[in-house]
Short mmCIF file of C-alpha atoms in Angstrom, two decimals:
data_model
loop_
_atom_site.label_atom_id
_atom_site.label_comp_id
_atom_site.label_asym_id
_atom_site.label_seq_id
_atom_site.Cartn_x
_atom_site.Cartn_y
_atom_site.Cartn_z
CA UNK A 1 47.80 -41.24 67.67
CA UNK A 2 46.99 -42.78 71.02
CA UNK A 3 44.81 -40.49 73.09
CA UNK A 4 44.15 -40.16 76.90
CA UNK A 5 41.43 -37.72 77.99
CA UNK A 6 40.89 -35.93 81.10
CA UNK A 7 37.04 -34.65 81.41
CA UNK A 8 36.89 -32.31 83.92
CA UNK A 9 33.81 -31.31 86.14
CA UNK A 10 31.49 -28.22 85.33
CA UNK A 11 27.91 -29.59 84.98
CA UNK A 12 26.15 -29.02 81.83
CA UNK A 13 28.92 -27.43 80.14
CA UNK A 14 30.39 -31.13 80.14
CA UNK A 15 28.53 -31.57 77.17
CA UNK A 16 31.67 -30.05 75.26
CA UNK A 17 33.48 -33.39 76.13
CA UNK A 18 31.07 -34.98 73.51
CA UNK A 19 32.44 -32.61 70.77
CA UNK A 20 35.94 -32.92 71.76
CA UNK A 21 35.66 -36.75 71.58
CA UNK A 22 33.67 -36.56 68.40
CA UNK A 23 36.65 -34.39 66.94
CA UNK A 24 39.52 -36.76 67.99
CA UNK A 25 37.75 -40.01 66.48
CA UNK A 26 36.79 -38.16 63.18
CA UNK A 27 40.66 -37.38 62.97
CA UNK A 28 41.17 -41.33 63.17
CA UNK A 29 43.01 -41.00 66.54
CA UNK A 30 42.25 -43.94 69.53
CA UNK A 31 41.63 -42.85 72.70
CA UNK A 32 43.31 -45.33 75.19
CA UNK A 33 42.66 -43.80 78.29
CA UNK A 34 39.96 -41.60 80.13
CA UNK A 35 39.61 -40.06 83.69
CA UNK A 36 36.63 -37.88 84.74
CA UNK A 37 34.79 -35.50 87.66
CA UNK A 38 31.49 -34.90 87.73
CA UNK A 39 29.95 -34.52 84.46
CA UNK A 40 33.41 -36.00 82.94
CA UNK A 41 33.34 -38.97 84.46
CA UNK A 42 29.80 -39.26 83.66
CA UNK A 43 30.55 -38.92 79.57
CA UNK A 44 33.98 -40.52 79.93
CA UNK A 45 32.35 -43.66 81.29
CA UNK A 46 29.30 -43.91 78.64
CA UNK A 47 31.94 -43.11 76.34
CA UNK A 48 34.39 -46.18 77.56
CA UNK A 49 30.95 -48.28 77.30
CA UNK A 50 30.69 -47.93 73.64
CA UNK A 51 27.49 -46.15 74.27
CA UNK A 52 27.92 -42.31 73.58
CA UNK A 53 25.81 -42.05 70.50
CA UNK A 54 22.95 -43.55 72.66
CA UNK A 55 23.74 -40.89 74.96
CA UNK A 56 23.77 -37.76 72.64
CA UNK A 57 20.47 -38.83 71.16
CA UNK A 58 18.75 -38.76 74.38
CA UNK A 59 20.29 -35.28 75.57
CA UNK A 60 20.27 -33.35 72.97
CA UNK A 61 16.12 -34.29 73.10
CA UNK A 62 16.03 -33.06 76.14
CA UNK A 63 13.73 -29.55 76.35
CA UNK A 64 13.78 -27.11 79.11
CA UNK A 65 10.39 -28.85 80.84
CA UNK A 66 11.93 -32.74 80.74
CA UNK A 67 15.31 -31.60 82.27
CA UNK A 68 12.95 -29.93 85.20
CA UNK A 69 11.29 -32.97 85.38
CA UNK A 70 14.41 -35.48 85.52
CA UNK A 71 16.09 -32.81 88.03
CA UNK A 72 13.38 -34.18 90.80
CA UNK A 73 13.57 -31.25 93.66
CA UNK A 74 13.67 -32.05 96.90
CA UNK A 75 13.44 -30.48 100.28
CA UNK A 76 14.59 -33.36 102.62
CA UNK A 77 17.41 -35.06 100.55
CA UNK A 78 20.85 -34.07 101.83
CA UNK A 79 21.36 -32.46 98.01
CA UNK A 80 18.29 -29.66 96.77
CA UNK A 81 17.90 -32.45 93.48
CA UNK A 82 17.58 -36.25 93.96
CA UNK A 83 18.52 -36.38 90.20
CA UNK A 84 17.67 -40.11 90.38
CA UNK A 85 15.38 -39.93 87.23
CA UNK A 86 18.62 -38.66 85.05
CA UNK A 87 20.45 -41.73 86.87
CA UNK A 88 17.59 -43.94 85.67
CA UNK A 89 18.24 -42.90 81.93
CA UNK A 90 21.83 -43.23 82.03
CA UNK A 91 21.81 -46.52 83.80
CA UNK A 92 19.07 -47.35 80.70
CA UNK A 93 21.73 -46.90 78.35
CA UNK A 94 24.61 -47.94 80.27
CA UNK A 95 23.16 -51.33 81.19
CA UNK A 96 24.70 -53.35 83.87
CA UNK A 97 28.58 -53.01 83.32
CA UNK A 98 31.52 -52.83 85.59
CA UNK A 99 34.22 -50.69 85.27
CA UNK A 100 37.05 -53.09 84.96
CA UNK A 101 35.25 -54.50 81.87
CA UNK A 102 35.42 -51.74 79.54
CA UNK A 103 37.45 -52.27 76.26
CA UNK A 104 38.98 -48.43 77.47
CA UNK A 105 40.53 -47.93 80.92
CA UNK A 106 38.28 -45.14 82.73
CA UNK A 107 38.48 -43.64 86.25
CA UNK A 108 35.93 -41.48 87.62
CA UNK A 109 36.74 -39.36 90.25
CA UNK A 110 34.69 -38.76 93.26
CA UNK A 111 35.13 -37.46 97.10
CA UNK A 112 34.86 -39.03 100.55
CA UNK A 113 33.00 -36.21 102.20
CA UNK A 114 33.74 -37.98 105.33
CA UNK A 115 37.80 -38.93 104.93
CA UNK A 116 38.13 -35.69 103.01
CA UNK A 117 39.78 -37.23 99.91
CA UNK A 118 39.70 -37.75 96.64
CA UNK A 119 38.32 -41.09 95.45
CA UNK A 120 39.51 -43.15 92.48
CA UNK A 121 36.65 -45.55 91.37
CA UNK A 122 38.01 -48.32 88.67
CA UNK A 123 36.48 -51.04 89.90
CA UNK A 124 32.58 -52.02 90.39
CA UNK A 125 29.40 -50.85 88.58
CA UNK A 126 29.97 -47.69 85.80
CA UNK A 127 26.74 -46.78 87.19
CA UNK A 128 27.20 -46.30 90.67
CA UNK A 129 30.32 -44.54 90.52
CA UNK A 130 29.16 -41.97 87.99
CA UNK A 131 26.50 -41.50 90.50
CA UNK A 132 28.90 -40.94 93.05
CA UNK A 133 31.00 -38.47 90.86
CA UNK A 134 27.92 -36.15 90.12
CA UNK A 135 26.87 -35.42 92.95
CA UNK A 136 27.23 -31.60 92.99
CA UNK A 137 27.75 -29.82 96.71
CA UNK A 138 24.48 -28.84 97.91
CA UNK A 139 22.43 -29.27 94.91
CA UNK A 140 22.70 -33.90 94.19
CA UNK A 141 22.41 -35.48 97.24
CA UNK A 142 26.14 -37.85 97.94
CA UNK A 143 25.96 -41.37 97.43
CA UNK A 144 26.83 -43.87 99.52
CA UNK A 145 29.32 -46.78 98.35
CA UNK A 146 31.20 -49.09 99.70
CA UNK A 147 30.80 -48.15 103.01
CA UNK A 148 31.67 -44.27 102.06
CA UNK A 149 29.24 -41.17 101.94
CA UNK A 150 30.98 -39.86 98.45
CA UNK A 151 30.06 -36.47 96.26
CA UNK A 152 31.18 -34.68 93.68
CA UNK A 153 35.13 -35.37 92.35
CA UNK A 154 34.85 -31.86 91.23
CA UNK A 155 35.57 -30.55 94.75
CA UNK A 156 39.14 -32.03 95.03
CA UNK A 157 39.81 -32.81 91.81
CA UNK A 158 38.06 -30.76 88.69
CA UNK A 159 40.43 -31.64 86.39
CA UNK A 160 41.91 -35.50 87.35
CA UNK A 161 45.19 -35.65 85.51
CA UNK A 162 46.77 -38.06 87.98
CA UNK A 163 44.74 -41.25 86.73
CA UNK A 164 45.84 -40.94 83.21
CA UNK A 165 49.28 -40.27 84.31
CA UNK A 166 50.74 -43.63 83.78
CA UNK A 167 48.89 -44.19 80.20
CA UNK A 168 50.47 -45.34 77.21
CA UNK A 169 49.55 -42.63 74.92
CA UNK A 170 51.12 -40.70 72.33
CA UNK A 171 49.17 -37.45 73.10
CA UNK A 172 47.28 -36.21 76.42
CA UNK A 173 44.44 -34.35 76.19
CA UNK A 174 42.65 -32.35 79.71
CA UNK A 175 39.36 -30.43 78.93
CA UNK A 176 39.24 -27.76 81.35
CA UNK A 177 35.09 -26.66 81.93
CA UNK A 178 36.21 -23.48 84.34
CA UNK A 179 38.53 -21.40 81.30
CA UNK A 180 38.29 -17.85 81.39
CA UNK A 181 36.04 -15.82 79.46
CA UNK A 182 38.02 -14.94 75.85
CA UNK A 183 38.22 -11.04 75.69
CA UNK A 184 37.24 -9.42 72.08
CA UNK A 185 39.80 -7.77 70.01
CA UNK A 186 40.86 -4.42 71.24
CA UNK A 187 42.73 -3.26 67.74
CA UNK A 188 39.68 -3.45 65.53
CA UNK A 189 40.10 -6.69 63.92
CA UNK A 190 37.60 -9.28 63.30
CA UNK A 191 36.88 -12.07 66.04
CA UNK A 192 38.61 -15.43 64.80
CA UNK A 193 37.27 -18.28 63.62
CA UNK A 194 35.50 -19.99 66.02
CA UNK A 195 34.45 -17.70 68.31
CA UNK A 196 30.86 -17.73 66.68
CA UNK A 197 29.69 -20.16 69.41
CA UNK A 198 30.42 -17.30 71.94
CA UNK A 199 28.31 -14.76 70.54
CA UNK A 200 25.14 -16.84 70.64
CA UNK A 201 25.80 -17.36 73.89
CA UNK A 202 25.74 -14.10 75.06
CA UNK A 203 22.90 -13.45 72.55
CA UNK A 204 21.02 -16.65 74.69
CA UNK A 205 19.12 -15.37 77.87
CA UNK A 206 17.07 -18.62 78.49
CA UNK A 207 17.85 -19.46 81.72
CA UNK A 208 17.06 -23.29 83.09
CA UNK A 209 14.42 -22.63 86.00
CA UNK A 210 12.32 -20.10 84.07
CA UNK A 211 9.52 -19.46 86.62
CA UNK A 212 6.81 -19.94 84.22
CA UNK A 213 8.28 -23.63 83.09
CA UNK A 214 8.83 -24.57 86.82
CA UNK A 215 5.56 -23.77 87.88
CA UNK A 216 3.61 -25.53 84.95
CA UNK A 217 5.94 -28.87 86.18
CA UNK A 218 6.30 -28.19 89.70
CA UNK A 219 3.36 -26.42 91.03
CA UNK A 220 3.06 -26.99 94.81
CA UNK A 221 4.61 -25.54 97.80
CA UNK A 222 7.28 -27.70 98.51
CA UNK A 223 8.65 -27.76 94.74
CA UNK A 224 8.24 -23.87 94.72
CA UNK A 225 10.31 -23.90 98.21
CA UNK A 226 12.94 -25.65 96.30
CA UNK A 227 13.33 -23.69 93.24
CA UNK A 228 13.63 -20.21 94.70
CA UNK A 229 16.63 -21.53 96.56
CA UNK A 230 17.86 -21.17 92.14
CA UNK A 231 16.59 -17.18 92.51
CA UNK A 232 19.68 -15.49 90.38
CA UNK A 233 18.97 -12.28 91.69
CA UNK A 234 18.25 -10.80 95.06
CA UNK A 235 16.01 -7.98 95.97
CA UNK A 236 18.90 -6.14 98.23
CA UNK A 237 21.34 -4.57 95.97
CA UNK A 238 25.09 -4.99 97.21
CA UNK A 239 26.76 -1.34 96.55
CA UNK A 240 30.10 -0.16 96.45
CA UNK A 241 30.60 2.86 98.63
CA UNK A 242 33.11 4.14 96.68
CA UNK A 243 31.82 4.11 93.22
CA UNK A 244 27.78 4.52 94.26
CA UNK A 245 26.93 2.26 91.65
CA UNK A 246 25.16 -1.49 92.06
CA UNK A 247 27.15 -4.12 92.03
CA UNK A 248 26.06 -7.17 89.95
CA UNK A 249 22.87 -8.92 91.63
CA UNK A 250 23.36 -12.59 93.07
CA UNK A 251 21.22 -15.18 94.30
CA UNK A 252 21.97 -18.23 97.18
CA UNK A 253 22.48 -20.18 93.80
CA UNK A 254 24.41 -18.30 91.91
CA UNK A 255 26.50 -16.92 95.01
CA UNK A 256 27.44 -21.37 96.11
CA UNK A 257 27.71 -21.81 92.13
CA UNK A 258 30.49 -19.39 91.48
CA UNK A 259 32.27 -19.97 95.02
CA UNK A 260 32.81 -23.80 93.41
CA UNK A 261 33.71 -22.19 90.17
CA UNK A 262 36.49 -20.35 91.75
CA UNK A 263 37.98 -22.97 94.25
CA UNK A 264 37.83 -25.27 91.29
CA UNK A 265 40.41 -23.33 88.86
CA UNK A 266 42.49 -22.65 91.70
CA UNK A 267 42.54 -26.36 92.24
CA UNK A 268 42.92 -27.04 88.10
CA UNK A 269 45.74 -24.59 87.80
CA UNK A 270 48.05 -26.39 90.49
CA UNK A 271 46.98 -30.24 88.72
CA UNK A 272 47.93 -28.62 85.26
CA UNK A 273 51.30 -27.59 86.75
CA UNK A 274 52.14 -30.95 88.76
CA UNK A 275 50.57 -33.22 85.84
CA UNK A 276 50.68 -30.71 82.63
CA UNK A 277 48.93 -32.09 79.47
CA UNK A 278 50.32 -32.35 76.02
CA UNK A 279 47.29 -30.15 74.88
CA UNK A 280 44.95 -27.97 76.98
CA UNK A 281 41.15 -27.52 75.93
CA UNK A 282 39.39 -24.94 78.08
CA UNK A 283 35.86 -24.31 77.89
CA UNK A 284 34.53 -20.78 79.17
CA UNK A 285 32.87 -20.72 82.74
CA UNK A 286 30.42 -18.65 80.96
CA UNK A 287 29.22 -20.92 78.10
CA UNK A 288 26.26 -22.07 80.14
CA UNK A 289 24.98 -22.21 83.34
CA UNK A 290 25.46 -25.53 85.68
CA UNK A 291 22.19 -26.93 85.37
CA UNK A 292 21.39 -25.64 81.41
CA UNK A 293 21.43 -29.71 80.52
CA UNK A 294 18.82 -28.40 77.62
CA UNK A 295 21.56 -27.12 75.81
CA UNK A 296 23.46 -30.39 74.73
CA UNK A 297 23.55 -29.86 71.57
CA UNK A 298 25.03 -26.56 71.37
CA UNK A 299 27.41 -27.13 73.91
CA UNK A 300 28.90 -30.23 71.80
CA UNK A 301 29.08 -27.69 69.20
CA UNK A 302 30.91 -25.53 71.32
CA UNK A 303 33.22 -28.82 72.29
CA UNK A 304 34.15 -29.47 68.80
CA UNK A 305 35.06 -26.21 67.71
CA UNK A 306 37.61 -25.77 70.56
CA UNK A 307 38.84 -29.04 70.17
CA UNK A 308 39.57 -28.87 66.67
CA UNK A 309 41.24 -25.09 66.73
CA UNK A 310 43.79 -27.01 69.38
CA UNK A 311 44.29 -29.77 67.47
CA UNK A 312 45.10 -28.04 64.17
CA UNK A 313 47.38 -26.17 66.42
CA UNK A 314 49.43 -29.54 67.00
CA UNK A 315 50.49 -29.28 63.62
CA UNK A 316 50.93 -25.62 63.11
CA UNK A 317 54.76 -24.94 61.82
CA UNK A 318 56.58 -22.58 65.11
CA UNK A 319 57.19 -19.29 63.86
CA UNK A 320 60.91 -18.35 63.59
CA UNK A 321 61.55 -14.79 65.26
CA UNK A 322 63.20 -12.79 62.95
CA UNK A 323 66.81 -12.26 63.27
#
């Protein structure tokens, strides 16, 4: 079949894009068509380059210390990371392409912070605009192209169905990075296949700026300043008067991550209903954190699995209801 993808935006959990293109090749399927936000556009367009293996080598070698290292803090960029150093490496394996000369059509999304609209870059350097596309609210500092101060295309658009709209594919494929968390069985029954991936997740308590790491890379005053702006807890505990019991504990971080968590499935759910997809892939908010880009290689695990449950679901036979 002829494929179009929409990658939507959700920071390291875009590494599940890998698997899900990784599963649509292996089934001999061509993908004719790609759109992206954020980290979406960012694997759509090395995919669209011919350069994704390239690309998964030098993630999934990433450890805990090197993504700390690539993440460059900041205290006077307009964003908390420059992130230029990750930029660096993708550019490496990119090389000096433009968009309109990809052998697949691609689109990555980004948004003009100043016109307050969502941006469709298919034209000019891959680079540049996946630079644009990534850069996160208050954590990558916006770009500036063309004239226009441009961030994140996560913050408009988290899931662009619009670009691939007009496609000529046989099948249509969005990859949702903000799904809800899958509930276990209630009637005693064993999980389903699949679900595996979950439980190691939850099993998983590394967290990306462990304060021993950061300090052994970052040890001055101004890096420290940075990172506990990432605190994921707070000494004051919120309570709830009418209960008496704490309330789950929240730091700055993790209080701006899940606001953009939130506004962005509100914004997926009305694109999925003005631009629905032939098949919906949604990845768990909680299968890693934003910044967790040490964890490649099981998210693309994760990717796979999902994407080949839905696609074995394309040819599932529809139950009859009995008479």
């Amino acid at each position: 079949m002829r494929v179009a993808l929409c990658l939507g935006s959700g920071g390291a959990r875009g590494y599940a894009h890998i698997g899900v293109i990784n599963e649509v090749l292996e089934r001999g399927h061509d993908i004719v068509g790609i759109s992206g936000s954020s980290m979406g556009a960012l694997v759509g367009g090395v995919y669209a380059a011919g350069k994704l293996d390239e690309y998964t080598d030098w993630a999934t070698s990433l450890t805990q210390r090197a993504v700390l290292r690539l993440l460059d803090p900041s205290i006077s960029a307009a964003g908390v990371l420059r992130a230029e150093k990750i930029l660096d490496a993708v550019r490496e394996i990119l090389g000096d392409v433009a968009i309109e000369d990809l052998p697949i059509p691609f689109t990555a999304v980004a948004t003009d912070l100043i016109a307050g609209k969502s941006v469709w870059l298919q034209r000019g350097a891959a680079d540049a605009a996946i630079r644009a596309s990534i850069a996160i609210p208050g954590m990558i500092s916006p770009y500036v192209l063309d004239g226009r101060l441009l961030a994140d295309g996560g913050i408009l658009d988290s899931l662009p169905m619009a670009p691939i709209s007009a496609v000529n594919a046989d099948l249509t494929i969005a990859i949702s990075l903000a799904g809800e968390v899958p509930r276990p069985p209630t009637d005693g029954t064993e999980p389903k296949v699949g679900t595996e991936w979950l439980n190691r997740m939850w099993r998983s308590t590394s967290a990306l700026l462990d304060t021993r790491a950061a300090r052994t890379v970052l040890d001055t005053p101004s890096a420290r300043s940075v990172l506990s702006r990432f605190a994921t807890s707070s000494d004051d505990e919120l309570v709830d008067a009418d209960k008496e019991s704490p309330a789950p504990k929240l730091g700055s971080f993790e209080v701006m991550n899940r606001t953009i968590d939130i506004a962005q499935s509100a914004l997926a759910r009305h694109t999925l209903a003005a631009y629905p997809p032939d098949l919906l892939i949604e990845v768990p908010r909680t299968a890693c954190r934003t910044l967790e880009f040490h964890r490649a290689a099981e998210m693309i695990e994760v990717g796979r699995e999902l994407a080949t449950t839905a696609l074995d679901s394309l040819h599932r036979p529809a139950v009859e209801s009995p008479a």
